[in-house]
Amino acid sequence: MSQRARLMLKISAVLWVIWGLVHAFAGGVVLLSDAAGGFQAIADAVPSQELAHDYPGAVGGILNQHGWNLAWFGVATIIGAIFIWKSNMTAIWVTGMVGGLADLGYLFFVDVPGYVNFFPGTVMTLVSGSAIALSFWVWLREKPAAPAP
């Protein structure tokens, strides 16, 4: 693997660690908040008084599931970043799927409708997109040839 490819993977790994830490932290914030606080932490572009309600317990449970998912997405991408740093080609795919698909849902359902501010929300989508682009660029250039039959 070329020195340039290794550098690209290291940059991708750092981006995934940043993304992972932000999401693990966000998951913790949601899990430690009541439902109104959890919604306010996520939908930071929505005036907080619009989200300040006495939500039923089921809504809090569903929001806690979301917080749990944010946390494990974050931890999984941090672990994946360690393997990407070590040039593991499988980790590029697994980490890209976990972080990328998590962010795709966020982009469509939270970011595009305008419920969040540019920072940190949209910036984290750009971070994961950059990590995916860098690592897949390396994967496409360095993937092993298929074995002969």
PDB file of C-alpha atoms in Angstrom:
ATOM      1  CA  MET A   1       0.000   0.000   0.000  1.00  0.00           C
ATOM      2  CA  SER A   2       1.357   3.415  -0.902  1.00  0.00           C
ATOM      3  CA  GLN A   3       2.322   6.002   1.677  1.00  0.00           C
ATOM      4  CA  ARG A   4      -0.421   8.278   0.317  1.00  0.00           C
ATOM      5  CA  ALA A   5      -3.055   5.555   0.783  1.00  0.00           C
ATOM      6  CA  ARG A   6      -1.899   4.958   4.368  1.00  0.00           C
ATOM      7  CA  LEU A   7      -2.159   8.689   5.072  1.00  0.00           C
ATOM      8  CA  MET A   8      -5.682   8.798   3.614  1.00  0.00           C
ATOM      9  CA  LEU A   9      -6.710   5.912   5.886  1.00  0.00           C
ATOM     10  CA  LYS A  10      -5.204   7.617   8.920  1.00  0.00           C
ATOM     11  CA  ILE A  11      -7.113  10.819   8.134  1.00  0.00           C
ATOM     12  CA  SER A  12     -10.286   8.770   7.671  1.00  0.00           C
ATOM     13  CA  ALA A  13      -9.666   7.037  11.003  1.00  0.00           C
ATOM     14  CA  VAL A  14      -9.254  10.367  12.800  1.00  0.00           C
ATOM     15  CA  LEU A  15     -12.494  11.628  11.235  1.00  0.00           C
ATOM     16  CA  TRP A  16     -14.313   8.488  12.401  1.00  0.00           C
ATOM     17  CA  VAL A  17     -12.956   8.909  15.941  1.00  0.00           C
ATOM     18  CA  ILE A  18     -14.237  12.492  16.016  1.00  0.00           C
ATOM     19  CA  TRP A  19     -17.609  11.380  14.649  1.00  0.00           C
ATOM     20  CA  GLY A  20     -17.738   8.492  17.094  1.00  0.00           C
ATOM     21  CA  LEU A  21     -16.916  10.609  20.138  1.00  0.00           C
ATOM     22  CA  VAL A  22     -19.565  13.191  19.237  1.00  0.00           C
ATOM     23  CA  HIS A  23     -22.199  10.494  18.746  1.00  0.00           C
ATOM     24  CA  ALA A  24     -21.284   8.532  21.876  1.00  0.00           C
ATOM     25  CA  PHE A  25     -21.495  11.793  23.844  1.00  0.00           C
ATOM     26  CA  ALA A  26     -24.831  12.707  22.212  1.00  0.00           C
ATOM     27  CA  GLY A  27     -26.177   9.263  23.048  1.00  0.00           C
ATOM     28  CA  GLY A  28     -25.175   9.737  26.663  1.00  0.00           C
ATOM     29  CA  VAL A  29     -26.831  13.160  26.786  1.00  0.00           C
ATOM     30  CA  VAL A  30     -30.076  11.731  25.405  1.00  0.00           C
ATOM     31  CA  LEU A  31     -30.000   8.767  27.793  1.00  0.00           C
ATOM     32  CA  LEU A  32     -29.400  11.012  30.816  1.00  0.00           C
ATOM     33  CA  SER A  33     -32.107  13.534  29.866  1.00  0.00           C
ATOM     34  CA  ASP A  34     -35.855  13.437  30.162  1.00  0.00           C
ATOM     35  CA  ALA A  35     -37.745  13.273  26.874  1.00  0.00           C
ATOM     36  CA  ALA A  36     -38.074  17.048  26.485  1.00  0.00           C
ATOM     37  CA  GLY A  37     -34.373  17.551  27.212  1.00  0.00           C
ATOM     38  CA  GLY A  38     -33.426  14.772  24.818  1.00  0.00           C
ATOM     39  CA  PHE A  39     -35.459  16.300  22.012  1.00  0.00           C
ATOM     40  CA  GLN A  40     -34.018  19.740  22.771  1.00  0.00           C
ATOM     41  CA  ALA A  41     -30.477  18.344  22.644  1.00  0.00           C
ATOM     42  CA  ILE A  42     -31.069  16.752  19.244  1.00  0.00           C
ATOM     43  CA  ALA A  43     -33.327  19.294  17.527  1.00  0.00           C
ATOM     44  CA  ASP A  44     -31.224  22.298  18.494  1.00  0.00           C
ATOM     45  CA  ALA A  45     -32.594  24.532  15.711  1.00  0.00           C
ATOM     46  CA  VAL A  46     -36.146  24.192  17.053  1.00  0.00           C
ATOM     47  CA  PRO A  47     -37.079  26.706  19.784  1.00  0.00           C
ATOM     48  CA  SER A  48     -36.854  24.815  23.083  1.00  0.00           C
ATOM     49  CA  GLN A  49     -40.319  25.935  24.195  1.00  0.00           C
ATOM     50  CA  GLU A  50     -41.802  24.057  21.210  1.00  0.00           C
ATOM     51  CA  LEU A  51     -40.274  20.829  22.518  1.00  0.00           C
ATOM     52  CA  ALA A  52     -40.995  21.373  26.238  1.00  0.00           C
ATOM     53  CA  HIS A  53     -43.909  18.993  26.859  1.00  0.00           C
ATOM     54  CA  ASP A  54     -44.875  16.297  29.294  1.00  0.00           C
ATOM     55  CA  TYR A  55     -44.288  13.339  26.970  1.00  0.00           C
ATOM     56  CA  PRO A  56     -45.780   9.891  27.632  1.00  0.00           C
ATOM     57  CA  GLY A  57     -43.384   7.270  28.946  1.00  0.00           C
ATOM     58  CA  ALA A  58     -43.381   5.410  25.623  1.00  0.00           C
ATOM     59  CA  VAL A  59     -41.990   8.493  23.868  1.00  0.00           C
ATOM     60  CA  GLY A  60     -39.183   8.661  26.423  1.00  0.00           C
ATOM     61  CA  GLY A  61     -38.497   4.964  25.901  1.00  0.00           C
ATOM     62  CA  ILE A  62     -38.278   5.380  22.135  1.00  0.00           C
ATOM     63  CA  LEU A  63     -36.013   8.400  22.565  1.00  0.00           C
ATOM     64  CA  ASN A  64     -33.799   6.398  24.928  1.00  0.00           C
ATOM     65  CA  GLN A  65     -33.533   3.688  22.286  1.00  0.00           C
ATOM     66  CA  HIS A  66     -32.336   6.421  19.902  1.00  0.00           C
ATOM     67  CA  GLY A  67     -29.810   7.572  22.512  1.00  0.00           C
ATOM     68  CA  TRP A  68     -28.592   3.990  22.908  1.00  0.00           C
ATOM     69  CA  ASN A  69     -28.208   3.713  19.128  1.00  0.00           C
ATOM     70  CA  LEU A  70     -26.273   6.980  18.970  1.00  0.00           C
ATOM     71  CA  ALA A  71     -23.926   5.703  21.659  1.00  0.00           C
ATOM     72  CA  TRP A  72     -23.259   2.309  20.079  1.00  0.00           C
ATOM     73  CA  PHE A  73     -22.876   3.846  16.596  1.00  0.00           C
ATOM     74  CA  GLY A  74     -20.238   6.098  18.120  1.00  0.00           C
ATOM     75  CA  VAL A  75     -18.388   3.313  19.920  1.00  0.00           C
ATOM     76  CA  ALA A  76     -18.549   1.026  16.866  1.00  0.00           C
ATOM     77  CA  THR A  77     -17.053   3.688  14.605  1.00  0.00           C
ATOM     78  CA  ILE A  78     -14.270   4.383  17.089  1.00  0.00           C
ATOM     79  CA  ILE A  79     -13.406   0.670  17.122  1.00  0.00           C
ATOM     80  CA  GLY A  80     -13.636   0.616  13.317  1.00  0.00           C
ATOM     81  CA  ALA A  81     -11.327   3.636  13.164  1.00  0.00           C
ATOM     82  CA  ILE A  82      -8.648   1.702  15.025  1.00  0.00           C
ATOM     83  CA  PHE A  83      -8.770  -1.002  12.361  1.00  0.00           C
ATOM     84  CA  ILE A  84      -8.893   1.521   9.522  1.00  0.00           C
ATOM     85  CA  TRP A  85      -5.772   3.152  11.020  1.00  0.00           C
ATOM     86  CA  LYS A  86      -4.140  -0.273  10.690  1.00  0.00           C
ATOM     87  CA  SER A  87      -5.224  -0.427   7.013  1.00  0.00           C
ATOM     88  CA  ASN A  88      -7.867  -3.114   7.495  1.00  0.00           C
ATOM     89  CA  MET A  89      -9.953  -3.137   4.317  1.00  0.00           C
ATOM     90  CA  THR A  90     -12.944  -4.883   5.941  1.00  0.00           C
ATOM     91  CA  ALA A  91     -13.154  -2.155   8.580  1.00  0.00           C
ATOM     92  CA  ILE A  92     -13.616   0.414   5.816  1.00  0.00           C
ATOM     93  CA  TRP A  93     -16.856  -1.322   4.810  1.00  0.00           C
ATOM     94  CA  VAL A  94     -18.183  -2.062   8.295  1.00  0.00           C
ATOM     95  CA  THR A  95     -17.433   1.395   9.676  1.00  0.00           C
ATOM     96  CA  GLY A  96     -18.790   3.061   6.559  1.00  0.00           C
ATOM     97  CA  MET A  97     -22.029   1.113   6.838  1.00  0.00           C
ATOM     98  CA  VAL A  98     -22.524   1.773  10.559  1.00  0.00           C
ATOM     99  CA  GLY A  99     -21.640   5.468  10.548  1.00  0.00           C
ATOM    100  CA  GLY A 100     -22.774   6.190   7.015  1.00  0.00           C
ATOM    101  CA  LEU A 101     -26.198   4.610   7.295  1.00  0.00           C
ATOM    102  CA  ALA A 102     -26.751   6.227  10.696  1.00  0.00           C
ATOM    103  CA  ASP A 103     -25.940   9.603   9.186  1.00  0.00           C
ATOM    104  CA  LEU A 104     -28.068   8.968   6.109  1.00  0.00           C
ATOM    105  CA  GLY A 105     -31.179   8.653   8.272  1.00  0.00           C
ATOM    106  CA  TYR A 106     -30.147  11.743  10.192  1.00  0.00           C
ATOM    107  CA  LEU A 107     -29.603  13.678   6.974  1.00  0.00           C
ATOM    108  CA  PHE A 108     -33.012  12.790   5.515  1.00  0.00           C
ATOM    109  CA  PHE A 109     -35.181  13.045   8.618  1.00  0.00           C
ATOM    110  CA  VAL A 110     -33.512  15.644  10.843  1.00  0.00           C
ATOM    111  CA  ASP A 111     -31.020  17.735   8.896  1.00  0.00           C
ATOM    112  CA  VAL A 112     -32.836  18.371   5.584  1.00  0.00           C
ATOM    113  CA  PRO A 113     -36.100  19.400   7.313  1.00  0.00           C
ATOM    114  CA  GLY A 114     -34.078  21.979   9.281  1.00  0.00           C
ATOM    115  CA  TYR A 115     -34.462  20.714  12.844  1.00  0.00           C
ATOM    116  CA  VAL A 116     -30.758  21.085  13.639  1.00  0.00           C
ATOM    117  CA  ASN A 117     -28.092  23.741  13.462  1.00  0.00           C
ATOM    118  CA  PHE A 118     -25.177  23.479  11.044  1.00  0.00           C
ATOM    119  CA  PHE A 119     -22.794  22.800  13.937  1.00  0.00           C
ATOM    120  CA  PRO A 120     -22.490  20.126  15.174  1.00  0.00           C
ATOM    121  CA  GLY A 121     -25.160  18.257  13.184  1.00  0.00           C
ATOM    122  CA  THR A 122     -24.466  19.007   9.546  1.00  0.00           C
ATOM    123  CA  VAL A 123     -20.739  19.209  10.226  1.00  0.00           C
ATOM    124  CA  MET A 124     -20.783  15.628  11.545  1.00  0.00           C
ATOM    125  CA  THR A 125     -22.517  14.488   8.352  1.00  0.00           C
ATOM    126  CA  LEU A 126     -19.726  16.152   6.375  1.00  0.00           C
ATOM    127  CA  VAL A 127     -17.152  14.458   8.642  1.00  0.00           C
ATOM    128  CA  SER A 128     -18.618  10.990   8.072  1.00  0.00           C
ATOM    129  CA  GLY A 129     -19.005  11.623   4.341  1.00  0.00           C
ATOM    130  CA  SER A 130     -15.364  12.683   4.142  1.00  0.00           C
ATOM    131  CA  ALA A 131     -14.236   9.616   6.101  1.00  0.00           C
ATOM    132  CA  ILE A 132     -16.216   7.380   3.756  1.00  0.00           C
ATOM    133  CA  ALA A 133     -14.895   9.100   0.627  1.00  0.00           C
ATOM    134  CA  LEU A 134     -11.256   8.930   1.757  1.00  0.00           C
ATOM    135  CA  SER A 135     -11.354   5.314   2.859  1.00  0.00           C
ATOM    136  CA  PHE A 136     -13.308   4.066  -0.151  1.00  0.00           C
ATOM    137  CA  TRP A 137     -10.911   5.886  -2.464  1.00  0.00           C
ATOM    138  CA  VAL A 138      -8.142   3.802  -0.894  1.00  0.00           C
ATOM    139  CA  TRP A 139     -10.216   0.622  -1.011  1.00  0.00           C
ATOM    140  CA  LEU A 140     -10.943   1.056  -4.715  1.00  0.00           C
ATOM    141  CA  ARG A 141      -7.243   1.581  -5.473  1.00  0.00           C
ATOM    142  CA  GLU A 142      -5.870  -1.094  -3.156  1.00  0.00           C
ATOM    143  CA  LYS A 143      -8.493  -3.858  -3.125  1.00  0.00           C
ATOM    144  CA  PRO A 144      -6.971  -7.302  -3.684  1.00  0.00           C
ATOM    145  CA  ALA A 145      -7.503  -8.945  -7.030  1.00  0.00           C
ATOM    146  CA  ALA A 146     -10.042 -11.761  -7.133  1.00  0.00           C
ATOM    147  CA  PRO A 147      -8.421 -15.213  -6.842  1.00  0.00           C
ATOM    148  CA  ALA A 148      -8.108 -17.182 -10.064  1.00  0.00           C
ATOM    149  CA  PRO A 149     -10.521 -20.138 -10.387  1.00  0.00           C
TER     150      PRO A 149
END
